[in-house]
Amino acid sequence: MARVKKKERQEMLLAQVREKPFLTDEELAKNLEVSVQTIRLDRLELGIPELRGRIRNMAEKAQNKVKSIQSGEVVGELIDLELGRSGISLLRITEDMVFAKTQIAKGHYMFSQADSLAIAIIDAPMAVTGVANVKYKVPVHVGEKLIAKAEVVKVRGNKFFVWVKTHNETQEVFRAKFIVVSWGDKLGGKTS
Amino acid sequence: MARVKKKERQEMLLAQVREKPFLTDEELAKNLEVSVQTIRLDRLELGIPELRGRIRNMAEKAQNKVKSIQSGEVVGELIDLELGRSGISLLRITEDMVFAKTQIAKGHYMFSQADSLAIAIIDAPMAVTGVANVKYKVPVHVGEKLIAKAEVVKVRGNKFFVWVKTHNETQEVFRAKFIVVSWGDKLGGKTS
């Protein structure tokens, strides 16, 4: 990419942060081919908080919306939520999450992140998992940041069909399809 | 059931303990329609350890056999293992495992128990989960003891098809089908 003017660069920065709010200053610098210092100055001028602040802001908004469970029960950090439609959570893989022999993350962590997110996006007072079909695509290791995106793809009465796709920094590592069953509202028990 | 003679009763006790080693003295007393005291005396005479001891004995033997992961990485307590074939684990549902609102056990605990057991029964130096299809049949609550039984039903090269069925004291609450992928031995990478 050729060196670009400041205005253009700042527009690209804004677009990148909007599209991928979890990029670090280092990653943004690499993408825009400028120094980390330049990214920091641009962020200051544009009023974009640093990564930690961006996540905190999003997380607070998202966590206040959860109805079906307590927001603290989401495994990982819930950072975006459109109730009844979609949600995003972030899980950092730490040393205690991997098998000692293989140093590969235990599959139940990716499952727990996806499962609890699938429940959290349901717009009902209570919900539990009914069915799950999951696929582990790539081994996950310590230090990876997993972004899980959940989406309600179909609703049949009180049954919600939720798809979750989980990426690390470079690729999809896991995907899952859930049927989540809700109750405690007017939809509950309407259909078989 | 009509009252039976001592010898007959003790034979029934032995049979029950062999078939269901996780029955408490109270449950055994109920099944045989005698007092708990009678069960204890019978156990002493027959040299059957109490429940805790029976589980400890089985667990030690089973845990020494695990190859694919560290035995402590099995979620719940591994209490029986026929390497390459089958295994049994026991998970007690405690307060920290249920959703606060519904008091229903979080689905990832049943998943974790089944998933780690499915891996533990594989007769290979290393193994990870590839695919999982799971079904939650009945909500699980605090205090329930979940017995998961895993069985290798098919092997294709380094892929192991493992079925897990999980019961509480009265019924099946969860079932799962896993494809576990192993490597690090002569089978590894032999087939697609």
Coordinates of C-alpha atoms in Angstrom, one line a residue:
Chain A
M1 CA 0.0 0.0 0.0
A2 CA 1.4 3.4 -0.9
R3 CA 1.8 6.0 1.8
V4 CA -1.4 8.0 2.1
K5 CA -2.2 11.5 3.3
K6 CA -3.3 12.1 6.9
K7 CA -7.0 12.7 6.2
E8 CA -7.2 9.6 4.1
R9 CA -5.3 7.6 6.7
Q10 CA -7.5 8.8 9.5
E11 CA -10.6 7.8 7.5
M12 CA -9.1 4.3 7.0
L13 CA -8.3 4.1 10.7
L14 CA -11.9 4.9 11.6
A15 CA -13.2 2.4 9.1
Q16 CA -10.8 -0.3 10.5
V17 CA -11.7 0.3 14.1
R18 CA -15.4 0.3 13.2
E19 CA -15.1 -3.0 11.4
K20 CA -12.7 -4.7 13.7
P21 CA -12.8 -3.0 17.1
F22 CA -10.4 -5.5 18.6
L23 CA -7.3 -4.6 16.6
T24 CA -4.4 -3.4 18.7
D25 CA -2.4 -0.3 17.9
E26 CA 0.4 -2.5 16.6
E27 CA -2.0 -4.3 14.3
L28 CA -3.5 -1.1 13.1
A29 CA 0.0 0.4 12.5
K30 CA 0.9 -2.7 10.4
N31 CA -2.3 -2.6 8.4
L32 CA -1.9 1.2 7.6
E33 CA 1.8 0.9 7.2
V34 CA 2.6 3.7 9.7
S35 CA 4.3 3.7 13.1
V36 CA 2.5 2.8 16.3
Q37 CA 3.2 6.4 17.4
T38 CA 1.2 7.7 14.4
I39 CA -1.7 5.5 15.2
R40 CA -1.8 6.8 18.8
L41 CA -1.7 10.4 17.7
D42 CA -4.5 9.8 15.1
R43 CA -6.6 8.1 17.8
L44 CA -6.1 11.1 20.1
E45 CA -7.1 13.5 17.4
L46 CA -10.1 11.4 16.4
G47 CA -11.2 10.7 20.0
I48 CA -10.9 6.9 19.5
P49 CA -10.2 5.2 22.9
E50 CA -7.4 2.7 23.1
L51 CA -8.3 -1.0 22.6
R52 CA -9.0 -1.7 26.3
G53 CA -11.3 1.3 26.5
R54 CA -13.1 0.4 23.3
I55 CA -13.8 -3.1 24.6
R56 CA -14.9 -1.8 28.0
N57 CA -17.4 0.6 26.5
M58 CA -18.9 -2.1 24.2
A59 CA -18.9 -4.6 27.0
E60 CA -20.8 -2.4 29.5
K61 CA -23.5 -1.7 26.9
A62 CA -23.8 -5.3 25.9
Q63 CA -23.8 -6.7 29.4
N64 CA -26.7 -4.5 30.5
K65 CA -28.9 -6.0 27.8
V66 CA -28.7 -9.7 28.7
K67 CA -32.0 -11.1 30.0
S68 CA -31.9 -14.9 29.8
I69 CA -29.0 -15.4 32.2
Q70 CA -26.8 -13.2 34.3
S71 CA -24.3 -11.3 32.1
G72 CA -21.4 -12.6 34.3
E73 CA -22.3 -16.1 33.3
V74 CA -21.2 -15.6 29.8
V75 CA -17.9 -17.4 29.4
G76 CA -15.4 -14.9 28.1
E77 CA -16.3 -11.2 27.8
L78 CA -19.6 -10.2 26.2
I79 CA -18.8 -7.2 24.0
D80 CA -21.7 -6.8 21.7
L81 CA -25.3 -7.8 22.0
E82 CA -28.4 -7.2 19.8
L83 CA -30.9 -9.0 21.9
G84 CA -32.9 -11.6 20.0
R85 CA -30.5 -11.4 17.0
S86 CA -26.8 -11.6 17.6
G87 CA -23.9 -11.2 20.0
I88 CA -20.1 -11.2 20.2
S89 CA -17.8 -12.4 22.9
L90 CA -14.0 -12.4 23.5
L91 CA -12.1 -15.2 25.2
R92 CA -8.4 -15.1 25.9
I93 CA -6.8 -18.5 26.0
T94 CA -4.7 -18.8 29.1
E95 CA -2.3 -21.5 30.4
D96 CA -5.0 -23.1 32.6
M97 CA -7.2 -23.7 29.5
V98 CA -4.8 -26.0 27.6
F99 CA -4.1 -29.7 27.9
A100 CA -0.7 -30.1 29.5
K101 CA 0.6 -32.7 27.0
T102 CA -0.4 -31.1 23.8
Q103 CA -0.7 -27.4 24.8
I104 CA -3.9 -27.4 22.8
A105 CA -6.9 -25.6 24.3
K106 CA -9.5 -28.0 25.8
G107 CA -12.4 -28.2 23.5
H108 CA -14.9 -27.4 26.3
Y109 CA -13.6 -23.8 26.5
M110 CA -14.6 -23.0 22.9
F111 CA -17.9 -24.9 23.6
S112 CA -18.6 -22.9 26.8
Q113 CA -17.9 -19.6 25.1
A114 CA -20.2 -20.4 22.2
D115 CA -22.9 -22.1 24.4
S116 CA -23.2 -19.3 26.9
L117 CA -23.2 -16.7 24.1
A118 CA -26.0 -18.5 22.3
I119 CA -28.1 -18.4 25.4
A120 CA -27.2 -14.8 26.3
I121 CA -28.6 -13.4 23.0
I122 CA -32.1 -14.9 23.5
D123 CA -34.7 -12.3 24.2
A124 CA -36.5 -14.2 27.0
P125 CA -36.4 -14.3 30.8
M126 CA -35.0 -17.9 30.8
A127 CA -33.3 -20.2 28.3
V128 CA -31.3 -23.4 28.2
T129 CA -29.4 -25.4 25.6
G130 CA -31.3 -28.2 23.9
V131 CA -29.1 -29.4 21.1
A132 CA -25.6 -28.6 20.0
N133 CA -23.6 -29.6 16.9
V134 CA -20.0 -28.4 17.0
K135 CA -16.9 -28.6 14.9
Y136 CA -13.3 -27.9 15.9
K137 CA -11.5 -26.7 12.8
V138 CA -8.0 -25.7 14.0
P139 CA -6.2 -26.3 17.3
V140 CA -6.1 -23.3 19.6
H141 CA -3.1 -22.3 21.8
V142 CA -2.2 -20.1 24.7
G143 CA -2.4 -16.4 24.0
E144 CA -4.9 -16.6 21.3
K145 CA -7.9 -14.2 21.5
L146 CA -11.1 -15.9 20.3
I147 CA -13.9 -13.8 19.0
A148 CA -17.2 -15.7 18.9
K149 CA -20.1 -14.3 16.9
A150 CA -23.5 -15.7 17.5
E151 CA -26.6 -15.2 15.3
V152 CA -30.2 -16.3 15.6
V153 CA -30.9 -17.9 12.2
K154 CA -34.4 -19.3 12.9
V155 CA -37.2 -19.2 15.5
R156 CA -39.8 -21.9 15.9
G157 CA -42.1 -21.0 18.9
N158 CA -39.8 -21.1 21.9
K159 CA -36.9 -22.8 20.0
F160 CA -34.1 -20.6 18.8
F161 CA -31.6 -21.9 16.2
V162 CA -28.4 -20.1 16.9
W163 CA -25.1 -20.4 14.8
V164 CA -21.8 -19.4 16.4
K165 CA -18.6 -18.9 14.5
T166 CA -15.3 -18.5 16.5
H167 CA -12.2 -16.9 15.0
N168 CA -8.7 -16.3 16.3
E169 CA -6.6 -13.5 14.8
T170 CA -6.3 -15.2 11.5
Q171 CA -8.9 -17.8 10.9
E172 CA -12.1 -19.6 11.9
V173 CA -11.2 -22.2 14.6
F174 CA -14.6 -23.4 15.7
R175 CA -18.2 -23.4 14.7
A176 CA -21.4 -24.5 16.4
K177 CA -25.1 -24.8 15.8
F178 CA -27.4 -24.7 18.9
I179 CA -31.0 -25.1 19.5
V180 CA -31.8 -23.0 22.6
V181 CA -35.1 -23.4 24.3
S182 CA -36.7 -20.4 26.1
W183 CA -39.5 -20.0 28.5
G184 CA -41.0 -17.6 30.9
D185 CA -42.6 -15.3 28.3
K186 CA -45.6 -15.3 26.0
L187 CA -43.7 -17.3 23.4
G188 CA -43.0 -20.1 25.8
G189 CA -44.6 -23.4 25.1
K190 CA -46.6 -22.1 22.1
T191 CA -45.4 -24.8 19.7
S192 CA -44.3 -28.4 20.0
Chain B
M1 CA -40.4 -58.1 47.5
A2 CA -40.8 -60.7 50.2
R3 CA -38.3 -60.8 53.0
V4 CA -35.4 -63.0 52.0
K5 CA -32.8 -65.1 53.9
K6 CA -29.5 -63.7 54.8
K7 CA -27.4 -65.7 52.3
E8 CA -29.8 -64.8 49.5
R9 CA -29.8 -61.2 50.6
Q10 CA -26.0 -61.0 50.6
E11 CA -25.9 -62.5 47.1
M12 CA -28.3 -59.8 46.0
L13 CA -26.2 -57.2 47.7
L14 CA -23.1 -58.4 45.9
A15 CA -24.9 -58.4 42.6
Q16 CA -26.2 -54.9 43.1
V17 CA -22.9 -53.5 44.1
R18 CA -21.2 -55.2 41.1
E19 CA -23.8 -53.8 38.7
K20 CA -24.2 -50.4 40.2
P21 CA -21.2 -49.5 42.3
F22 CA -22.4 -46.0 43.0
L23 CA -25.4 -46.9 45.1
T24 CA -25.4 -45.5 48.7
D25 CA -26.1 -47.7 51.7
E26 CA -29.5 -45.9 51.9
E27 CA -30.3 -46.8 48.3
L28 CA -29.1 -50.4 48.8
A29 CA -31.3 -50.7 51.9
K30 CA -34.3 -49.5 50.0
N31 CA -33.7 -51.8 47.1
L32 CA -33.3 -54.9 49.4
E33 CA -36.0 -53.7 51.8
V34 CA -33.8 -53.9 54.8
S35 CA -32.4 -51.4 57.2
V36 CA -29.3 -49.3 56.5
Q37 CA -27.7 -51.0 59.5
T38 CA -28.3 -54.5 58.0
I39 CA -26.6 -53.3 54.8
R40 CA -23.6 -52.0 56.8
L41 CA -23.2 -55.3 58.6
D42 CA -23.6 -57.3 55.4
R43 CA -20.9 -55.1 53.7
L44 CA -18.6 -55.7 56.7
E45 CA -19.1 -59.5 56.5
L46 CA -18.6 -59.5 52.7
G47 CA -15.7 -57.2 52.8
I48 CA -17.4 -54.6 50.5
P49 CA -15.9 -51.1 51.1
E50 CA -18.3 -48.2 51.7
L51 CA -19.4 -46.2 48.7
R52 CA -16.5 -43.7 49.0
G53 CA -14.0 -46.4 49.2
R54 CA -15.4 -48.3 46.3
I55 CA -15.2 -45.2 44.1
R56 CA -11.7 -44.4 45.3
N57 CA -10.5 -48.0 44.5
M58 CA -12.0 -47.9 41.0
A59 CA -10.8 -44.3 40.4
E60 CA -7.2 -45.1 41.2
K61 CA -7.1 -48.0 38.8
A62 CA -8.8 -46.1 36.1
Q63 CA -6.7 -42.9 36.4
N64 CA -3.4 -44.8 36.1
K65 CA -4.5 -46.1 32.7
V66 CA -5.1 -42.7 30.9
K67 CA -2.7 -42.0 28.1
S68 CA -4.0 -39.2 25.8
I69 CA -4.3 -36.5 28.5
Q70 CA -3.4 -36.2 32.2
S71 CA -5.9 -38.1 34.3
G72 CA -6.6 -35.0 36.4
E73 CA -7.9 -33.2 33.2
V74 CA -11.0 -35.4 33.1
V75 CA -13.9 -33.3 34.3
G76 CA -15.5 -35.1 37.2
E77 CA -14.0 -38.2 38.6
L78 CA -12.8 -41.0 36.3
I79 CA -13.9 -44.2 37.9
D80 CA -13.6 -46.8 35.2
L81 CA -11.5 -47.1 32.1
E82 CA -11.0 -49.8 29.5
L83 CA -8.5 -48.1 27.3
G84 CA -9.5 -47.9 23.7
R85 CA -13.0 -49.1 24.5
S86 CA -14.9 -47.5 27.3
G87 CA -14.9 -45.4 30.4
I88 CA -17.1 -44.0 33.2
S89 CA -16.9 -40.8 35.1
L90 CA -18.9 -39.2 37.9
L91 CA -19.7 -35.5 38.3
R92 CA -21.5 -34.1 41.2
I93 CA -23.5 -30.9 40.3
T94 CA -22.6 -28.2 42.8
E95 CA -24.1 -24.7 43.3
D96 CA -21.4 -23.0 41.2
M97 CA -22.4 -25.1 38.2
V98 CA -26.0 -23.8 37.8
F99 CA -27.4 -20.7 36.2
A100 CA -28.5 -18.3 39.0
K101 CA -31.9 -17.5 37.5
T102 CA -33.1 -21.0 36.6
Q103 CA -31.0 -23.1 39.0
I104 CA -30.4 -25.4 36.0
A105 CA -26.9 -26.8 35.4
K106 CA -25.0 -25.0 32.7
G107 CA -24.9 -27.1 29.7
H108 CA -21.1 -26.8 29.4
Y109 CA -20.6 -28.9 32.5
M110 CA -22.3 -32.0 31.0
F111 CA -20.4 -31.3 27.8
S112 CA -17.0 -31.0 29.6
Q113 CA -17.6 -34.2 31.5
A114 CA -18.5 -36.1 28.3
D115 CA -15.8 -34.4 26.1
S116 CA -12.9 -35.0 28.5
L117 CA -14.1 -38.6 29.0
A118 CA -14.3 -39.2 25.3
I119 CA -10.7 -38.1 24.9
A120 CA -9.5 -40.0 28.0
I121 CA -10.6 -43.4 26.7
I122 CA -8.5 -43.1 23.5
D123 CA -5.5 -45.4 23.5
A124 CA -3.0 -43.0 22.0
P125 CA -0.4 -40.6 23.3
M126 CA -2.4 -37.5 22.3
A127 CA -6.0 -36.8 21.2
V128 CA -8.3 -33.8 20.7
T129 CA -12.0 -33.4 19.9
G130 CA -12.9 -32.9 16.2
V131 CA -16.7 -32.9 16.1
A132 CA -19.4 -33.2 18.8
N133 CA -23.2 -33.6 18.5
V134 CA -24.9 -33.3 21.8
K135 CA -28.5 -33.4 23.2
Y136 CA -29.7 -32.2 26.5
K137 CA -32.7 -34.3 27.5
V138 CA -33.6 -33.3 31.0
P139 CA -32.6 -30.2 33.1
V140 CA -30.0 -31.1 35.7
H141 CA -30.0 -29.5 39.2
V142 CA -27.8 -29.1 42.2
G143 CA -27.0 -32.3 44.1
E144 CA -27.4 -34.6 41.2
K145 CA -24.7 -37.2 40.6
L146 CA -24.1 -37.6 36.9
I147 CA -22.7 -40.9 35.6
A148 CA -21.3 -40.5 32.1
K149 CA -20.5 -43.7 30.1
A150 CA -18.4 -43.4 27.0
E151 CA -17.8 -46.1 24.4
V152 CA -15.8 -46.2 21.2
V153 CA -18.2 -47.4 18.6
K154 CA -16.1 -47.1 15.5
V155 CA -12.4 -46.4 14.5
R156 CA -11.3 -45.1 11.1
G157 CA -7.6 -44.6 11.0
N158 CA -6.8 -42.0 13.7
K159 CA -10.5 -41.0 14.1
F160 CA -12.4 -42.4 17.0
F161 CA -16.2 -42.3 17.1
V162 CA -17.2 -42.1 20.7
W163 CA -20.7 -42.1 22.2
V164 CA -21.4 -40.8 25.7
K165 CA -24.6 -41.3 27.6
T166 CA -25.0 -39.4 30.9
H167 CA -27.5 -40.4 33.6
N168 CA -28.6 -39.0 36.9
E169 CA -30.0 -41.3 39.6
T170 CA -33.2 -41.9 37.6
Q171 CA -32.8 -41.2 33.9
E172 CA -30.7 -40.2 30.9
V173 CA -30.1 -36.5 31.0
F174 CA -27.6 -36.0 28.2
R175 CA -26.1 -37.8 25.3
A176 CA -23.2 -37.0 22.9
K177 CA -21.5 -38.3 19.9
F178 CA -17.8 -37.3 19.4
I179 CA -15.2 -37.7 16.7
V180 CA -11.9 -37.7 18.5
V181 CA -8.7 -37.4 16.5
S182 CA -5.5 -39.0 17.9
W183 CA -1.9 -38.8 16.9
G184 CA 1.5 -39.6 18.1
D185 CA 1.4 -43.3 17.5
K186 CA 1.6 -45.6 14.5
L187 CA -2.1 -45.1 13.6
G188 CA -1.7 -41.3 13.4
G189 CA -2.1 -39.9 9.9
K190 CA -2.6 -43.3 8.3
T191 CA -5.9 -42.3 6.7
S192 CA -7.6 -39.2 5.5

